[in-house]
Coordinates of C-alpha atoms in Angstrom, one line a residue:
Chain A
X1 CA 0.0 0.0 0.0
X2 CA 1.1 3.6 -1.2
X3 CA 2.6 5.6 2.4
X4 CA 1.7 9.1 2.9
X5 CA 2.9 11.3 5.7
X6 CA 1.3 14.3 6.9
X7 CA 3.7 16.5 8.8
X8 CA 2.2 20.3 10.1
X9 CA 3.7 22.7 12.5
X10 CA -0.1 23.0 14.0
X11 CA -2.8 20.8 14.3
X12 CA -2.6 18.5 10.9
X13 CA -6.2 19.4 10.0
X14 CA -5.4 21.6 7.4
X15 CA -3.2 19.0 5.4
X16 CA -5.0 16.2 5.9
X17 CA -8.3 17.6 4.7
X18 CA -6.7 18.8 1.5
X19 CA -4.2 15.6 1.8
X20 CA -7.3 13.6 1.7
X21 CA -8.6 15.6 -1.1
X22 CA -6.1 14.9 -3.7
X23 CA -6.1 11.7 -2.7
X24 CA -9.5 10.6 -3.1
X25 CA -8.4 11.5 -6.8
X26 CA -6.5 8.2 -7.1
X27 CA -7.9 4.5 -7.2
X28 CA -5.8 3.0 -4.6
X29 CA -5.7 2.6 -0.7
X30 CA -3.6 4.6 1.1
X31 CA -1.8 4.0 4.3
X32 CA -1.5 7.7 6.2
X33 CA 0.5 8.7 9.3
X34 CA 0.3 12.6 10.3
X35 CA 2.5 14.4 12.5
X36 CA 1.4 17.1 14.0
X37 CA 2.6 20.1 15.8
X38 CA 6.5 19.5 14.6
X39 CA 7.4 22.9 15.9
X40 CA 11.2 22.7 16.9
X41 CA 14.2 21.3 14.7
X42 CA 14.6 18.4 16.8
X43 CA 10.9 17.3 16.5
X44 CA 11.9 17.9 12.6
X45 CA 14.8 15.9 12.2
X46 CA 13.0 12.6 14.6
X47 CA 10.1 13.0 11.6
X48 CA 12.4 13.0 9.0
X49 CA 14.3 10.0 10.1
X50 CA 10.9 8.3 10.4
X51 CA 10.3 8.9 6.8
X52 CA 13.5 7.6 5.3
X53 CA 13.1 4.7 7.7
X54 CA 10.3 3.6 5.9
X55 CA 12.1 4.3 2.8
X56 CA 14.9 1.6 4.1
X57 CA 12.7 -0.5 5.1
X58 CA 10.3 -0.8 2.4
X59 CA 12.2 0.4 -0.9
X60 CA 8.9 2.5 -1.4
X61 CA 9.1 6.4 -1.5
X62 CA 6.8 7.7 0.7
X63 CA 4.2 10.6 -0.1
X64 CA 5.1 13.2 2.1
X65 CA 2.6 16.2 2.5
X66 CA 3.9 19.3 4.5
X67 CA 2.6 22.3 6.0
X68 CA 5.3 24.1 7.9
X69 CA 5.8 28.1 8.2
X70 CA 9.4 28.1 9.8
X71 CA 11.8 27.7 6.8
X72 CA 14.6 26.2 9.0
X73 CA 12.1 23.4 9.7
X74 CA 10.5 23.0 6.3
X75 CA 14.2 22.8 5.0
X76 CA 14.7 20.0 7.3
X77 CA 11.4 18.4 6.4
X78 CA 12.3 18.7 2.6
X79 CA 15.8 16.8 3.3
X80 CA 13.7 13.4 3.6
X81 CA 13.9 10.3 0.5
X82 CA 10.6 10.4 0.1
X83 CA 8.0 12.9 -2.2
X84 CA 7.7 16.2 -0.8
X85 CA 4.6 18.5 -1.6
X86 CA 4.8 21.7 0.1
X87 CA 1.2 22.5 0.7
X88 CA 2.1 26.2 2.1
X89 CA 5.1 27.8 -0.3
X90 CA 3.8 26.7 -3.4
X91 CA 0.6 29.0 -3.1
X92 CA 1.9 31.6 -0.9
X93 CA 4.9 32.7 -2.9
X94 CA 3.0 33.7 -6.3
X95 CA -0.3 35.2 -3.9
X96 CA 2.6 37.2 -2.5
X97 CA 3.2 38.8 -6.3
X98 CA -0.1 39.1 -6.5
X99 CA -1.2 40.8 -3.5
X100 CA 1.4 42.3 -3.4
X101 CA 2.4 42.1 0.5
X102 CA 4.9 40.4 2.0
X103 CA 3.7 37.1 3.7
X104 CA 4.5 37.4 7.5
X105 CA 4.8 33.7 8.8
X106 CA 3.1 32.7 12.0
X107 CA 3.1 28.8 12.9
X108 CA 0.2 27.0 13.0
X109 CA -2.3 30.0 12.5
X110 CA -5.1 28.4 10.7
X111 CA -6.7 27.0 14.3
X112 CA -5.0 28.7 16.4
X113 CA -7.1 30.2 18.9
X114 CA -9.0 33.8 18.6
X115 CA -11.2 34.4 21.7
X116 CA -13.8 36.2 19.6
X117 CA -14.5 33.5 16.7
X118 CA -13.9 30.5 19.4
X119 CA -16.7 31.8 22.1
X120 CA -19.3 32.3 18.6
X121 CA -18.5 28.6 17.7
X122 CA -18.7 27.3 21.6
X123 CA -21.7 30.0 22.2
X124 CA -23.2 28.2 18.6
X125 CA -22.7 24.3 20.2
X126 CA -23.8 25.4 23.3
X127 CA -27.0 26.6 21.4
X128 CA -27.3 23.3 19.7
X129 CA -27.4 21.1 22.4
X130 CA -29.4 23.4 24.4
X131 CA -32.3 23.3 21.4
X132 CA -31.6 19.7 20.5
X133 CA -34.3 17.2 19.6
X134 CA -37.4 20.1 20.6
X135 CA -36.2 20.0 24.0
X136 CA -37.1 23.6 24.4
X137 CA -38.3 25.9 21.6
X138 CA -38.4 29.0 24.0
X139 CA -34.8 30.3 22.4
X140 CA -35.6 30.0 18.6
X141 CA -36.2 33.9 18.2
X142 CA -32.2 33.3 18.6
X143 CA -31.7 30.4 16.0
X144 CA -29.6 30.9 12.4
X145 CA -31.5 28.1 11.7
X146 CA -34.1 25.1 12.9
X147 CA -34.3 22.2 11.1
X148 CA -37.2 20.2 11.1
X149 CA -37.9 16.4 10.8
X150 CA -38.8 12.7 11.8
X151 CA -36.8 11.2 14.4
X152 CA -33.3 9.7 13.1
X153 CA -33.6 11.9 9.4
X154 CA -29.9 13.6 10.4
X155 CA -31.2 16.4 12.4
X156 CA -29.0 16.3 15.3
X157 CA -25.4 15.5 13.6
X158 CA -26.5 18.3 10.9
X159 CA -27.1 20.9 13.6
X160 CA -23.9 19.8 15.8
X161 CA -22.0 20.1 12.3
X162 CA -22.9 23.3 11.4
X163 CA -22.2 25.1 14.5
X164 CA -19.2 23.8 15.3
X165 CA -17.5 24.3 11.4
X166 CA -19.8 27.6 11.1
X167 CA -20.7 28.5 14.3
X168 CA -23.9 28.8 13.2
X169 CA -26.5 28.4 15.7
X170 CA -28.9 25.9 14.7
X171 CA -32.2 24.3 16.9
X172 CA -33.6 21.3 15.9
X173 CA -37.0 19.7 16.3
X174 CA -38.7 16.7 15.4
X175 CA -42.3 15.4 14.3
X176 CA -43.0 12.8 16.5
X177 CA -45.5 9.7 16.0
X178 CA -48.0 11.0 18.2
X179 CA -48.5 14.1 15.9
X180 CA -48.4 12.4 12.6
X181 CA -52.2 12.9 11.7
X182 CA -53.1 16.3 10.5
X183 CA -49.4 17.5 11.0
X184 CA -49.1 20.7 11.8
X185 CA -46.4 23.5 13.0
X186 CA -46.3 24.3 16.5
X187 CA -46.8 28.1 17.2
X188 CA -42.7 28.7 17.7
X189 CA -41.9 27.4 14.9
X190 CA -44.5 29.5 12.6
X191 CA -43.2 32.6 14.7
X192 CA -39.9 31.4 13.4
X193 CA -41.0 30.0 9.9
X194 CA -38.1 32.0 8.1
X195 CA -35.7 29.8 9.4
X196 CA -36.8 26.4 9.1
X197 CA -35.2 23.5 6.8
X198 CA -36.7 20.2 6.4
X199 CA -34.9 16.8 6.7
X200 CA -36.3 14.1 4.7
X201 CA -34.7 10.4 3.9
X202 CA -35.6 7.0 2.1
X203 CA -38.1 4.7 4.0
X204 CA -35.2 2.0 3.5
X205 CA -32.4 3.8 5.1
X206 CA -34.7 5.3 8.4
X207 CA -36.2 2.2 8.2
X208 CA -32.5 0.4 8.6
X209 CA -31.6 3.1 11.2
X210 CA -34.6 2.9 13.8
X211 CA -34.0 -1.1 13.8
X212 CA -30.8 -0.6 14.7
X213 CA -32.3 1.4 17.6
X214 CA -35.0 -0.4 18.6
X215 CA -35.4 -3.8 16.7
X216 CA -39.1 -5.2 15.8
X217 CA -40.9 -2.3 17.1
X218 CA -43.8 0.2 15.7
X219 CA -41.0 3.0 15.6
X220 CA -38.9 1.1 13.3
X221 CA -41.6 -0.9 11.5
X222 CA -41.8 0.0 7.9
X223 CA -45.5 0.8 8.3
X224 CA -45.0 3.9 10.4
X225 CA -41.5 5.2 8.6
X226 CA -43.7 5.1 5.4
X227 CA -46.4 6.8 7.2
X228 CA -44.0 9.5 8.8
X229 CA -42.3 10.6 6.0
X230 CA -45.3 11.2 4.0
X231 CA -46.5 13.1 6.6
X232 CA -44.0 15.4 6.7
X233 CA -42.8 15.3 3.0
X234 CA -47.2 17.0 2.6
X235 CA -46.2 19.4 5.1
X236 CA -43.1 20.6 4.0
X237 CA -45.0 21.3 0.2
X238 CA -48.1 22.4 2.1
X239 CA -46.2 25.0 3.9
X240 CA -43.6 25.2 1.5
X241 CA -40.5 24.6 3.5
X242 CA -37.5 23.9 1.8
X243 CA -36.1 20.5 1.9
X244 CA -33.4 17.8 0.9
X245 CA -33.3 14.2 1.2
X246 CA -30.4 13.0 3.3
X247 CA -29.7 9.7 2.0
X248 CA -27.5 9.7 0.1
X249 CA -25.5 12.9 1.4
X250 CA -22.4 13.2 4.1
X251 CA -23.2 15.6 7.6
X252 CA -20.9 18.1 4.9
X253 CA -22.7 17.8 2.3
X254 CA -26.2 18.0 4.2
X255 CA -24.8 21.2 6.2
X256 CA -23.4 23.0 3.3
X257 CA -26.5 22.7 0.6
X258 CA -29.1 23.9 3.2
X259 CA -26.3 27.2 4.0
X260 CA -26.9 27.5 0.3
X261 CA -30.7 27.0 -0.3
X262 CA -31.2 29.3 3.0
X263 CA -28.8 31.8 1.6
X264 CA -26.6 31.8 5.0
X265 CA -23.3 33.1 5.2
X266 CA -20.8 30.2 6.3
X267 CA -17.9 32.0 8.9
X268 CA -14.6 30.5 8.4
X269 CA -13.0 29.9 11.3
Chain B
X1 CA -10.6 44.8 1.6
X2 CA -9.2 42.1 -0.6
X3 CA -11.8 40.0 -2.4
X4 CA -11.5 36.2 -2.5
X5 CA -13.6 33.7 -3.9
X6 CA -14.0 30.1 -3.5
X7 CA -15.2 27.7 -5.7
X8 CA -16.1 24.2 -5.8
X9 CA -17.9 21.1 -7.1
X10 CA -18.5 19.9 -3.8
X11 CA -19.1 21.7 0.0
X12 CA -16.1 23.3 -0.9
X13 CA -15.0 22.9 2.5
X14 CA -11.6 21.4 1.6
X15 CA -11.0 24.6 -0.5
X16 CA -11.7 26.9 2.3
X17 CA -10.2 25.0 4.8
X18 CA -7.0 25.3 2.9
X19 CA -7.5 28.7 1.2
X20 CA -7.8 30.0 5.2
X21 CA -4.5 28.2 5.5
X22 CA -2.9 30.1 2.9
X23 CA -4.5 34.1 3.9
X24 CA -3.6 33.5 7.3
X25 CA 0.1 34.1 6.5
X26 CA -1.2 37.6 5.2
X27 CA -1.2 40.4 7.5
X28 CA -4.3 41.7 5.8
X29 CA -8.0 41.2 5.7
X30 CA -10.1 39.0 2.9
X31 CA -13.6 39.4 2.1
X32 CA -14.6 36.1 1.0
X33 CA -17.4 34.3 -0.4
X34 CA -18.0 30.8 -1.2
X35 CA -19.5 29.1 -4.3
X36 CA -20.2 25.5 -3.6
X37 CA -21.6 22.3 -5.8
X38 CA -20.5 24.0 -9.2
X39 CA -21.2 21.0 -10.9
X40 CA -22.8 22.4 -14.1
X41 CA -21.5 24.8 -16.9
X42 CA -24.0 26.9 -16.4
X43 CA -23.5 27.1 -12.8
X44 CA -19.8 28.0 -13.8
X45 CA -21.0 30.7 -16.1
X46 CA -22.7 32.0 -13.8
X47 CA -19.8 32.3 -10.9
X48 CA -17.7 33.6 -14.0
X49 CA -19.9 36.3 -14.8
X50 CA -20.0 37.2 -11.2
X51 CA -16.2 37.7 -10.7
X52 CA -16.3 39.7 -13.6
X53 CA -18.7 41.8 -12.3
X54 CA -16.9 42.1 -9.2
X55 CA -13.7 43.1 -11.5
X56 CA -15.5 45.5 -13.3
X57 CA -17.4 47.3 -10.6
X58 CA -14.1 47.6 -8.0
X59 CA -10.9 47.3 -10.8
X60 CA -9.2 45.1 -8.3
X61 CA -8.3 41.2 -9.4
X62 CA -9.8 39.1 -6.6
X63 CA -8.3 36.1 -6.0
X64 CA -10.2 32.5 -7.3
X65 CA -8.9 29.7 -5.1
X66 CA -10.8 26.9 -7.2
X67 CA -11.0 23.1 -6.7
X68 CA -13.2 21.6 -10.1
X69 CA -12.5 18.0 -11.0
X70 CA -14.3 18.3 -14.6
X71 CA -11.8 19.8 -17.0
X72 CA -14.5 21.6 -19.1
X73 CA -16.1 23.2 -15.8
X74 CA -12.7 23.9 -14.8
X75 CA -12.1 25.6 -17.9
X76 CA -14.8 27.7 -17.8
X77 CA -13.7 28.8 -14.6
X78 CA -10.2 29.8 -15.2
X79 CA -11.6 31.9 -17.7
X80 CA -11.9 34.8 -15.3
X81 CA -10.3 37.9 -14.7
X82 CA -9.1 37.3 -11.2
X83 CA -5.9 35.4 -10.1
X84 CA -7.0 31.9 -10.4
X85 CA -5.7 29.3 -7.7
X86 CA -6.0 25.4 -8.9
X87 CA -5.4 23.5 -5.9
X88 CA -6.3 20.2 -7.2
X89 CA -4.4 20.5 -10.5
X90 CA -1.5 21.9 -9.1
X91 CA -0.7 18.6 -7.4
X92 CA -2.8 16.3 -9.1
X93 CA -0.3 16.0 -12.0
X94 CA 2.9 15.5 -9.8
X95 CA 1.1 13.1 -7.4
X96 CA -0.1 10.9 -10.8
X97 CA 3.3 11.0 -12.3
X98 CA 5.0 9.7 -8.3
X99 CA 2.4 6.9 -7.9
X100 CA 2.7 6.1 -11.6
X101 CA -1.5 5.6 -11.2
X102 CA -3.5 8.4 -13.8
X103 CA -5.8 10.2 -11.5
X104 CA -9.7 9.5 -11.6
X105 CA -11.2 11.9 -11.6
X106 CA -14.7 12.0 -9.8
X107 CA -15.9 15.0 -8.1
X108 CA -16.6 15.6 -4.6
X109 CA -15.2 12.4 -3.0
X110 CA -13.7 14.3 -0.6
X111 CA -16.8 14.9 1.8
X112 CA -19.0 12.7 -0.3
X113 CA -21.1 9.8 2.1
X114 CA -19.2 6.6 2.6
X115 CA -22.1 4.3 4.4
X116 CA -19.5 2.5 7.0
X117 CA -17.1 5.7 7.7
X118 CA -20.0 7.5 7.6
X119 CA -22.6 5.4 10.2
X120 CA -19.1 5.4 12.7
X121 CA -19.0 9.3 12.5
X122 CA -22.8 9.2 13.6
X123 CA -22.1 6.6 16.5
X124 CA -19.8 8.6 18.1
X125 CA -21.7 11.7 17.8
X126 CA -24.3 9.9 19.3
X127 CA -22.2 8.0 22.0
X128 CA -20.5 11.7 22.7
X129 CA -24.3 13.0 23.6
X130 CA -25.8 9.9 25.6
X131 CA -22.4 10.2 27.6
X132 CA -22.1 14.5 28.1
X133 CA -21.4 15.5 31.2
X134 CA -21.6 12.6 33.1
X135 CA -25.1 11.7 32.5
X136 CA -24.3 8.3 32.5
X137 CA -21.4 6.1 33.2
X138 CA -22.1 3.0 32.5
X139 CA -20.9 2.7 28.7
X140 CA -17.2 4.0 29.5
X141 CA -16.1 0.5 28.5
X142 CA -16.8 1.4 24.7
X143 CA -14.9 4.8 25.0
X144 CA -12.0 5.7 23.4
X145 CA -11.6 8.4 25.4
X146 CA -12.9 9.8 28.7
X147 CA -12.5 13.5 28.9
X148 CA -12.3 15.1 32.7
X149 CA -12.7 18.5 34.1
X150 CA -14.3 20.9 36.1
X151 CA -17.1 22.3 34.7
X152 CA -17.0 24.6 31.8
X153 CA -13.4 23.6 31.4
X154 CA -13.8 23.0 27.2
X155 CA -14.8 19.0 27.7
X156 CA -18.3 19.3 25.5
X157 CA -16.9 21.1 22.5
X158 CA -13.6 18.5 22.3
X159 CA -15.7 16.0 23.0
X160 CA -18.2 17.0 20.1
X161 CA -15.7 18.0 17.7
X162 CA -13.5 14.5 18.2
X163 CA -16.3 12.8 17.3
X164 CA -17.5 14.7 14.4
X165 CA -13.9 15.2 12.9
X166 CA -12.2 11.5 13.3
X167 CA -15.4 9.5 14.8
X168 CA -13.3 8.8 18.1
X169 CA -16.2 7.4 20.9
X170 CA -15.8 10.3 23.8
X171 CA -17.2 10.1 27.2
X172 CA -16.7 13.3 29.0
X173 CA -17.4 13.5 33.0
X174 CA -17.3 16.8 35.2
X175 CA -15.8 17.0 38.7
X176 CA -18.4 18.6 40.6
X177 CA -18.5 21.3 43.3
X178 CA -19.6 18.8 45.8
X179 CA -17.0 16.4 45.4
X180 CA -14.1 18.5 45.6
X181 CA -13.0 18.1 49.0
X182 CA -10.4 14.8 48.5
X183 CA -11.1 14.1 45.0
X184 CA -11.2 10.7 44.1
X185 CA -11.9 9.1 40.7
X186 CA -15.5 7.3 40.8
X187 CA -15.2 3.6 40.2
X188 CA -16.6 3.6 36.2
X189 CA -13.2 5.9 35.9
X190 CA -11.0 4.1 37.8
X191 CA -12.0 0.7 35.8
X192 CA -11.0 2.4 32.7
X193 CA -8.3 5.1 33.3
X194 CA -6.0 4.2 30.9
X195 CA -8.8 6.0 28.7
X196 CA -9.2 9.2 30.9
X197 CA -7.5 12.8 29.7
X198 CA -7.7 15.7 32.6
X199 CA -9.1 19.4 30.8
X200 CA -7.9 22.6 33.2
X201 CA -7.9 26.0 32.3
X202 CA -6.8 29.2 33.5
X203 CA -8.8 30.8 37.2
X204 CA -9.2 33.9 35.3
X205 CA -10.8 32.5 31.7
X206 CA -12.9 30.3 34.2
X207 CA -14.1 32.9 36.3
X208 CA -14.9 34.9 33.0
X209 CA -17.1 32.2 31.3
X210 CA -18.7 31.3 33.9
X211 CA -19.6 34.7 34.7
X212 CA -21.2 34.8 31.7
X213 CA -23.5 31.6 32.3
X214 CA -24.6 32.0 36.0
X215 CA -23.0 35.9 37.3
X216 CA -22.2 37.2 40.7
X217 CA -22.9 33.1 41.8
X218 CA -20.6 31.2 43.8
X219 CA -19.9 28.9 41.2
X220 CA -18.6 32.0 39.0
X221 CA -16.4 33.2 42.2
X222 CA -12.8 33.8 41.8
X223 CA -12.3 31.7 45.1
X224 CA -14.8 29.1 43.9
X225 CA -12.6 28.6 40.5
X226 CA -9.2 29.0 42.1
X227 CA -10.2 25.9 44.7
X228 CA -11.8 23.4 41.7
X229 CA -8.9 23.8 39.6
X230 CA -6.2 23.4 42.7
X231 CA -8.0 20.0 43.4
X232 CA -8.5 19.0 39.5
X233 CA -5.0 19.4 38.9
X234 CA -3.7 18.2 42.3
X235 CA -5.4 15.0 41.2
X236 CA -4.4 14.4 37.9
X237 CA -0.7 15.2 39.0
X238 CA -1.3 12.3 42.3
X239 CA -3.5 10.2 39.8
X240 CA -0.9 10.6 36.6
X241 CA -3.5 11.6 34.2
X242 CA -2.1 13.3 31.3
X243 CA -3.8 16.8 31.2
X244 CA -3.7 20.2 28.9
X245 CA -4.4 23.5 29.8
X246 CA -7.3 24.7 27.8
X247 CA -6.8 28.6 27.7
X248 CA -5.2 29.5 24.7
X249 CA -6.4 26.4 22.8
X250 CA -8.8 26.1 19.8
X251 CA -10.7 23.0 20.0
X252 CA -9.1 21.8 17.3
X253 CA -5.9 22.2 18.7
X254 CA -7.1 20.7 22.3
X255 CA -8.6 17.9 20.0
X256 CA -5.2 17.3 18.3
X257 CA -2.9 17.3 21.1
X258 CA -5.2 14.8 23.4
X259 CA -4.8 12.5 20.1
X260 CA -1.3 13.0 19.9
X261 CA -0.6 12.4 23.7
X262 CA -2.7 9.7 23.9
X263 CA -1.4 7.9 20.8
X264 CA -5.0 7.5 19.4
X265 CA -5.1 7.3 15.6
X266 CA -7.0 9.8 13.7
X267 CA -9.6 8.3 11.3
X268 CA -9.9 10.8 7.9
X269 CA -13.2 10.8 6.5

């Protein structure tokens, strides 16, 4: 199997996401090892052995991804048998022509802490649990966002997801059985109808979900997930609420398409 | 303000992620907005014809960090009159001549649903909520990590964001006022305390956030703080329980280090 090493001065995240990226570009497995918060020359050169280790050991040149600010270090890094892509230099140098500013190198700033952004995203997953599952639907004047659904449609990973990449503060609330006949929105939510997105998913896949939960009982029974879902499916295109089907979709790809059909800005942190 | 633009056939999450990397070496300030699940020529038109507009209307290039795996939307894209940024590209074709593999080319695998990586993500979101803040103790033999501190000492967040980012199973329990004359680890702990990580955090940063929850209380008190972090820490140090100090940490960076220290792999999705 093809080696790849991450190595970062901070936290890795950054070059394993994009790492992970151009690798998913290529049919073959990959065996990955990341290295994070090589900060000091010694930490560097330990790394660095590690990789041409491998090289001794295996014959196989190793894919080696780096992120590192501190050119003393990076030089270091480079010295290894293996591939090197340099993740930072090889954008930063021509956006320096082109911005025409000198780049002023700070290890590991990408998430690094700044008090401001980090209490939004904490306030946002502090929001999220507190308006998880309908537990209370007093603070939704205060929601980004609610999303709406039947019970094990992606609501709760969704709204965890999207405050804690966005910091956007998102409630959550589901239909429950006991309301299925005549379904109708509950007086905070119409308050609040501006913000609402609707979860929907295949009868197979809740279906296959709830029994994993709760084998052979009504909740999981295909009956009532049929029943359930076109409940709400009439609802959402009664009261026109916009929607997607989860399926077939990551907690990303979920978060990021309702951002866009609700027109809300993402914050990068 | 310096105009950036993102754009994407999937969440576009990798390219922000990574376009964030980059900026933050810049001294400067971006205003940037995100085009994701440009999957269509027309939709690629239409971004085009915006960041000409933007050209037009302010006479300043932006810059168009861009990650399209179709080579006709790509084109389309690069068409514009900013300074276009191929991250995929740009190492694509070195990585497919190293590996000696051509690249495949399929868009948005990066964050696309994987059923199995996917469902483990979930679990652990779900295991990290059913065992918040000590509600329950009694599944900490399926943990891979047991997260202790005092109260509002960053445990929910790390425990939220571990789970979400590399769908690692973590328990987090509180020390609680009451217990904090001669601390000693409750017996679910004890049983599996090769799992536990200690959370403290600064008397000052304490005092502040908890201010803001519950102020002028006792458990916001300067003395209050200053006597549950002296025991937390007094513990860990008799108990040798690897701990961090929270402070100046992002949660990814909290996240990252307990990883490191504890030798627990990261799992990419």
């Amino acid at each position: 199997m093809q080696t790849v090493f991450y190595v970062s001065d901070g936290t890795a995240i950054t070059a394993e996401v994009f790492g992970h990226a151009l690798l998913s570009q290529f049919p073959i497995e990959f065996d990955q090892h990341t290295y994070p918060f090589i900060e000091t020359e010694e930490k560097a050169k330990y790394v660095t052995q590690k990789i041409n280790e491998h090289v001794a050991k295996t014959g196989q040149k190793p894919l080696v991804f780096h992120s590192i600010v501190s050119s003393e270090i990076r030089t270091i890094i480079e010295s290894n048998e293996g591939y090197s892509h340099d993740f930072l230099s090889t954008f930063v140098a021509p956006l320096s022509k082109q911005l025409n500013i000198k780049a002023e190198p700070k290890s590991h700033r990408t998430h690094s802490l700044k008090i401001d952004t980090y209490d939004a995203r904490i306030e946002a997953v502090n929001y999220a649990l507190a308006n998880d599952d309908g537990i209370s639907c007093k603070d939704y004047d205060d929601a980004d966002l609610i999303l709406v659904g039947v019970s094990r449609s992606g609501k709760t990973p969704t709204s965890l997801y999207l405050a804690l990449q966005f910091g956007i503060k998102t409630a959550n609330y589901p239909f429950i059985a006991d309301d299925m006949d005549e379904l109708t929105l509950p007086k905070e939510l119409k308050r609040n109808k501006h913000k609402i997105f609707g979860l929907t998913i295949d009868v197979q896949r809740l279906q296959g979900i709830r029994s994993e939960r709760l084998a052979n009982s009504t909740y999981a029974s295909l009956r009532q997930c049929k029943l359930e879902i076109a409940e709400v499916e009439y609802l959402y295109r009664r009261e026109k609420i916009p929607f997607i089907n989860s399926t077939s979709f990551s907690v990303e790809e979920i978060a990021t398409k309702i951002l866009d059909k609700k027109g809300l800005k993402r914050r990068i942190f």
